[in-house]
Structure formats: structure tokens, C-alpha cells
Amino acid sequence: MEENEIITKNNRTFTNSHLTLDETRAKNVIQFIEKHYTETISLDDIASSIHVSKGECCRCMKRCVKTTPFEYLMKYRIYKAATLIIENENNTPISTLASSVGFNNSSYFNKLFKKYLQCTPSEYKHSAFRTELNLLYLKHPFQEEEQDHSLLIP
């Protein structure tokens, strides 16, 4: 995001200079996660990227995005994996796709995939679970219905 890029939130327009400290930190956490999601990332790494303690990093994300940095990372990885499953024309094994988005444990990947998308990766790949609603969820995997996170979601 450019320094003075215009952002719309709740039908009001802001530039980056109007972001609160928490919003700026949360935006930087999200950018860090989205850049490094394929790597092994610890909470220490995330907090260090914005020069705060682990506790402050978690509190900041909770205040702005209503989720922890780790939860955001897991949701983002599942979002990227689901996108890869949809685009997978070479029949790459799901375990390989999971590994490519940062999961080193297939069981944990399958558990989170089912938690967030209400189906297994195989079901998602082979069936009608890829509905319009499912795809909408993938476009905005971090938004709660009542909350407007348009400020922080790219």
C-alpha cells in the first residue's frame, strides 16, 4: 500500500496518514503474513516485524481484526490452499498443495480446512461444495458478518 493511498471504510475516505497506530500495526502484520505465509512463522517473527511484544501484537490484532495473528495466518493459508485446489489442473496431491502454503502436517491441514470451509479438501476438490457461497467466503475469509474490515483486507 502506498503511503498516501486512499482507503474506504464505512463510506468514509481515509489516507494511510489517518490510520491509528493499531490499524497501522495490524495492516503491517497482515502484510507480513501474506508475504511469508509459505514459511514457518512464529508469533515472535510476526511481533518482531512490527517491533512490539508478542502480547501487544495479539492485542492489536484482536482490537482491529477481531482475531489473533496465528488465526489470521491459518485462515490465510487455508484460503490460499482452496484457491490452489480450484486452480489445480495438474492433479497435484492435496498434501503437496498443503505443504506449498506452509502446512507441514496433513492432518492439521485437513482439520482446519474442514473447520473453515465445512468440507474436507478432497470433498472440496471433487464435489458441489465449491458453491457460490463458499467462493464468496474465500474472497473475504477474515470478515465477520457484523464487522467491516475493508480497511485491512487487501
Tab-separated table of N, CA, C and O in Angstrom, residues 2-68:
chain	number	residue	atom	x	y	z
A	2	GLU	N	0.615	2.148	-0.879
A	2	GLU	CA	1.395	3.378	-0.953
A	2	GLU	C	1.139	4.232	0.287
A	2	GLU	O	0.101	4.122	0.936
A	3	GLU	N	2.069	5.121	0.584
A	3	GLU	CA	1.975	5.905	1.811
A	3	GLU	C	0.692	6.709	1.908
A	3	GLU	O	0.073	6.783	2.948
A	4	ASN	N	0.256	7.321	0.829
A	4	ASN	CA	-0.950	8.141	0.886
A	4	ASN	C	-2.104	7.536	0.095
A	4	ASN	O	-2.968	8.239	-0.382
A	5	GLU	N	-2.116	6.212	-0.044
A	5	GLU	CA	-3.185	5.537	-0.768
A	5	GLU	C	-4.517	5.772	-0.066
A	5	GLU	O	-4.607	5.779	1.154
A	6	ILE	N	-5.555	5.946	-0.848
A	6	ILE	CA	-6.876	6.208	-0.289
A	6	ILE	C	-7.526	4.886	0.092
A	6	ILE	O	-7.489	3.912	-0.647
A	7	ILE	N	-8.153	4.861	1.261
A	7	ILE	CA	-8.818	3.683	1.800
A	7	ILE	C	-10.245	4.085	2.137
A	7	ILE	O	-10.486	5.150	2.675
A	8	THR	N	-11.199	3.208	1.823
A	8	THR	CA	-12.588	3.491	2.157
A	8	THR	C	-13.019	2.586	3.292
A	8	THR	O	-12.783	1.396	3.268
A	9	LYS	N	-13.669	3.176	4.290
A	9	LYS	CA	-14.176	2.419	5.426
A	9	LYS	C	-15.455	3.095	5.906
A	9	LYS	O	-15.465	4.297	6.152
A	10	ASN	N	-16.516	2.304	6.017
A	10	ASN	CA	-17.799	2.830	6.485
A	10	ASN	C	-18.215	4.076	5.705
A	10	ASN	O	-18.636	5.074	6.275
A	11	ASN	N	-18.074	4.012	4.393
A	11	ASN	CA	-18.445	5.106	3.496
A	11	ASN	C	-17.689	6.403	3.759
A	11	ASN	O	-18.132	7.473	3.388
A	12	ARG	N	-16.537	6.313	4.427
A	12	ARG	CA	-15.679	7.477	4.623
A	12	ARG	C	-14.349	7.182	3.969
A	12	ARG	O	-13.928	6.036	3.888
A	13	THR	N	-13.673	8.198	3.501
A	13	THR	CA	-12.397	8.015	2.823
A	13	THR	C	-11.272	8.486	3.722
A	13	THR	O	-11.358	9.541	4.346
A	14	PHE	N	-10.214	7.674	3.779
A	14	PHE	CA	-9.041	7.981	4.590
A	14	PHE	C	-7.798	7.797	3.740
A	14	PHE	O	-7.805	7.060	2.768
A	15	THR	N	-6.731	8.409	4.152
A	15	THR	CA	-5.430	8.065	3.604
A	15	THR	C	-4.696	7.324	4.713
A	15	THR	O	-5.139	7.311	5.858
A	16	ASN	N	-3.565	6.715	4.373
A	16	ASN	CA	-2.801	5.992	5.393
A	16	ASN	C	-2.441	6.885	6.567
A	16	ASN	O	-2.259	6.413	7.673
A	17	SER	N	-2.330	8.175	6.341
A	17	SER	CA	-1.957	9.078	7.426
A	17	SER	C	-3.068	9.184	8.472
A	17	SER	O	-2.837	9.668	9.563
A	18	HIS	N	-4.291	8.706	8.155
A	18	HIS	CA	-5.401	8.742	9.102
A	18	HIS	C	-5.571	7.436	9.870
A	18	HIS	O	-6.485	7.304	10.660
A	19	LEU	N	-4.704	6.456	9.641
A	19	LEU	CA	-4.806	5.200	10.359
A	19	LEU	C	-4.310	5.373	11.783
A	19	LEU	O	-3.345	6.087	12.031
A	20	THR	N	-4.973	4.703	12.709
A	20	THR	CA	-4.496	4.717	14.085
A	20	THR	C	-3.233	3.859	14.160
A	20	THR	O	-2.929	3.094	13.238
A	21	LEU	N	-2.533	3.953	15.283
A	21	LEU	CA	-1.339	3.135	15.485
A	21	LEU	C	-1.702	1.650	15.410
A	21	LEU	O	-1.006	0.861	14.761
A	22	ASP	N	-2.809	1.261	16.057
A	22	ASP	CA	-3.251	-0.136	15.998
A	22	ASP	C	-3.546	-0.566	14.564
A	22	ASP	O	-3.172	-1.663	14.152
A	23	GLU	N	-4.245	0.266	13.809
A	23	GLU	CA	-4.580	-0.080	12.422
A	23	GLU	C	-3.329	-0.217	11.563
A	23	GLU	O	-3.228	-1.125	10.742
A	24	THR	N	-2.369	0.659	11.776
A	24	THR	CA	-1.116	0.581	11.033
A	24	THR	C	-0.371	-0.705	11.386
A	24	THR	O	0.128	-1.404	10.506
A	25	ARG	N	-0.319	-1.024	12.674
A	25	ARG	CA	0.348	-2.259	13.096
A	25	ARG	C	-0.364	-3.488	12.522
A	25	ARG	O	0.288	-4.407	12.024
A	26	ALA	N	-1.686	-3.508	12.609
A	26	ALA	CA	-2.448	-4.654	12.095
A	26	ALA	C	-2.247	-4.794	10.593
A	26	ALA	O	-2.067	-5.906	10.077
A	27	LYS	N	-2.240	-3.678	9.879
A	27	LYS	CA	-2.001	-3.705	8.432
A	27	LYS	C	-0.620	-4.289	8.143
A	27	LYS	O	-0.469	-5.130	7.256
A	28	ASN	N	0.372	-3.891	8.928
A	28	ASN	CA	1.729	-4.403	8.734
A	28	ASN	C	1.839	-5.892	9.080
A	28	ASN	O	2.569	-6.631	8.411
A	29	VAL	N	1.116	-6.338	10.105
A	29	VAL	CA	1.084	-7.764	10.440
A	29	VAL	C	0.487	-8.548	9.275
A	29	VAL	O	1.029	-9.569	8.848
A	30	ILE	N	-0.627	-8.071	8.760
A	30	ILE	CA	-1.297	-8.749	7.642
A	30	ILE	C	-0.378	-8.806	6.422
A	30	ILE	O	-0.256	-9.847	5.775
A	31	GLN	N	0.289	-7.718	6.139
A	31	GLN	CA	1.215	-7.706	5.001
A	31	GLN	C	2.366	-8.686	5.219
A	31	GLN	O	2.772	-9.390	4.290
A	32	PHE	N	2.876	-8.760	6.447
A	32	PHE	CA	3.951	-9.695	6.761
A	32	PHE	C	3.466	-11.136	6.560
A	32	PHE	O	4.139	-11.949	5.931
A	33	ILE	N	2.297	-11.443	7.105
A	33	ILE	CA	1.752	-12.797	6.992
A	33	ILE	C	1.525	-13.157	5.524
A	33	ILE	O	1.886	-14.243	5.080
A	34	GLU	N	0.941	-12.253	4.766
A	34	GLU	CA	0.632	-12.544	3.375
A	34	GLU	C	1.882	-12.651	2.501
A	34	GLU	O	1.858	-13.294	1.464
A	35	LYS	N	2.968	-12.081	2.955
A	35	LYS	CA	4.230	-12.199	2.224
A	35	LYS	C	4.979	-13.479	2.598
A	35	LYS	O	5.650	-14.080	1.766
A	36	HIS	N	4.853	-13.919	3.854
A	36	HIS	CA	5.659	-15.025	4.370
A	36	HIS	C	4.850	-16.276	4.741
A	36	HIS	O	5.390	-17.175	5.384
A	37	TYR	N	3.591	-16.361	4.326
A	37	TYR	CA	2.725	-17.455	4.763
A	37	TYR	C	3.247	-18.842	4.389
A	37	TYR	O	2.920	-19.831	5.041
A	38	THR	N	4.070	-18.956	3.357
A	38	THR	CA	4.579	-20.269	2.944
A	38	THR	C	5.725	-20.748	3.843
A	38	THR	O	6.088	-21.908	3.795
A	39	GLU	N	6.248	-19.862	4.660
A	39	GLU	CA	7.375	-20.171	5.532
A	39	GLU	C	6.877	-20.581	6.918
A	39	GLU	O	5.721	-20.372	7.256
A	40	THR	N	7.779	-21.120	7.723
A	40	THR	CA	7.466	-21.365	9.124
A	40	THR	C	7.522	-20.015	9.821
A	40	THR	O	8.562	-19.354	9.813
A	41	ILE	N	6.395	-19.606	10.383
A	41	ILE	CA	6.307	-18.286	11.034
A	41	ILE	C	5.897	-18.493	12.486
A	41	ILE	O	4.934	-19.200	12.766
A	42	SER	N	6.606	-17.833	13.386
A	42	SER	CA	6.236	-17.873	14.803
A	42	SER	C	5.633	-16.524	15.189
A	42	SER	O	5.778	-15.523	14.467
A	43	LEU	N	4.969	-16.506	16.333
A	43	LEU	CA	4.438	-15.247	16.849
A	43	LEU	C	5.579	-14.260	17.091
A	43	LEU	O	5.422	-13.061	16.860
A	44	ASP	N	6.737	-14.765	17.506
A	44	ASP	CA	7.925	-13.911	17.672
A	44	ASP	C	8.277	-13.206	16.364
A	44	ASP	O	8.574	-12.010	16.357
A	45	ASP	N	8.257	-13.964	15.262
A	45	ASP	CA	8.569	-13.383	13.951
A	45	ASP	C	7.595	-12.268	13.596
A	45	ASP	O	7.992	-11.204	13.119
A	46	ILE	N	6.308	-12.535	13.825
A	46	ILE	CA	5.275	-11.551	13.482
A	46	ILE	C	5.431	-10.303	14.340
A	46	ILE	O	5.435	-9.178	13.822
A	47	ALA	N	5.573	-10.493	15.646
A	47	ALA	CA	5.715	-9.348	16.558
A	47	ALA	C	6.978	-8.555	16.247
A	47	ALA	O	6.960	-7.311	16.234
A	48	SER	N	8.065	-9.253	15.959
A	48	SER	CA	9.320	-8.571	15.623
A	48	SER	C	9.180	-7.737	14.353
A	48	SER	O	9.799	-6.675	14.227
A	49	SER	N	8.339	-8.199	13.427
A	49	SER	CA	8.181	-7.465	12.172
A	49	SER	C	7.548	-6.096	12.382
A	49	SER	O	7.722	-5.200	11.556
A	50	ILE	N	6.814	-5.921	13.489
A	50	ILE	CA	6.214	-4.604	13.772
A	50	ILE	C	6.802	-3.980	15.042
A	50	ILE	O	6.285	-2.990	15.546
A	51	HIS	N	7.874	-4.598	15.555
A	51	HIS	CA	8.644	-4.047	16.678
A	51	HIS	C	7.830	-3.869	17.959
A	51	HIS	O	7.900	-2.821	18.615
A	52	VAL	N	7.030	-4.906	18.283
A	52	VAL	CA	6.271	-4.901	19.537
A	52	VAL	C	6.414	-6.271	20.193
A	52	VAL	O	6.900	-7.217	19.580
A	53	SER	N	5.942	-6.377	21.436
A	53	SER	CA	5.959	-7.667	22.126
A	53	SER	C	4.901	-8.590	21.526
A	53	SER	O	3.987	-8.146	20.827
A	54	LYS	N	5.026	-9.870	21.835
A	54	LYS	CA	4.038	-10.840	21.347
A	54	LYS	C	2.648	-10.498	21.885
A	54	LYS	O	1.662	-10.557	21.148
A	55	GLY	N	2.574	-10.125	23.144
A	55	GLY	CA	1.292	-9.779	23.756
A	55	GLY	C	0.645	-8.581	23.079
A	55	GLY	O	-0.559	-8.588	22.789
A	56	GLU	N	1.431	-7.542	22.844
A	56	GLU	CA	0.888	-6.342	22.192
A	56	GLU	C	0.474	-6.643	20.765
A	56	GLU	O	-0.538	-6.134	20.269
A	57	CYS	N	1.213	-7.488	20.096
A	57	CYS	CA	0.866	-7.884	18.731
A	57	CYS	C	-0.506	-8.561	18.709
A	57	CYS	O	-1.371	-8.220	17.888
A	58	CYS	N	-0.722	-9.488	19.632
A	58	CYS	CA	-2.011	-10.188	19.706
A	58	CYS	C	-3.142	-9.240	20.075
A	58	CYS	O	-4.221	-9.284	19.463
A	59	ARG	N	-2.902	-8.363	21.040
A	59	ARG	CA	-3.940	-7.408	21.450
A	59	ARG	C	-4.307	-6.472	20.311
A	59	ARG	O	-5.482	-6.183	20.066
A	60	CYS	N	-3.309	-6.014	19.592
A	60	CYS	CA	-3.536	-5.099	18.470
A	60	CYS	C	-4.390	-5.769	17.389
A	60	CYS	O	-5.351	-5.191	16.892
A	61	MET	N	-4.044	-6.999	17.031
A	61	MET	CA	-4.820	-7.717	16.013
A	61	MET	C	-6.240	-7.980	16.504
A	61	MET	O	-7.200	-7.846	15.739
A	62	LYS	N	-6.383	-8.342	17.766
A	62	LYS	CA	-7.720	-8.587	18.323
A	62	LYS	C	-8.576	-7.320	18.271
A	62	LYS	O	-9.753	-7.388	17.936
A	63	ARG	N	-7.969	-6.168	18.587
A	63	ARG	CA	-8.724	-4.914	18.577
A	63	ARG	C	-9.144	-4.521	17.164
A	63	ARG	O	-10.246	-4.018	16.968
A	64	CYS	N	-8.287	-4.751	16.188
A	64	CYS	CA	-8.554	-4.274	14.826
A	64	CYS	C	-9.254	-5.289	13.929
A	64	CYS	O	-10.089	-4.922	13.123
A	65	VAL	N	-8.853	-6.539	14.033
A	65	VAL	CA	-9.333	-7.547	13.089
A	65	VAL	C	-10.155	-8.619	13.797
A	65	VAL	O	-10.723	-9.495	13.155
A	66	LYS	N	-10.222	-8.552	15.118
A	66	LYS	CA	-11.002	-9.491	15.919
A	66	LYS	C	-10.512	-10.925	15.800
A	66	LYS	O	-11.291	-11.871	15.902
A	67	THR	N	-9.233	-11.097	15.559
A	67	THR	CA	-8.625	-12.425	15.511
A	67	THR	C	-7.154	-12.297	15.896
A	67	THR	O	-6.600	-11.203	15.869
A	68	THR	N	-6.545	-13.396	16.245
A	68	THR	CA	-5.125	-13.377	16.594
A	68	THR	C	-4.283	-13.457	15.323
A	68	THR	O	-4.782	-13.882	14.271
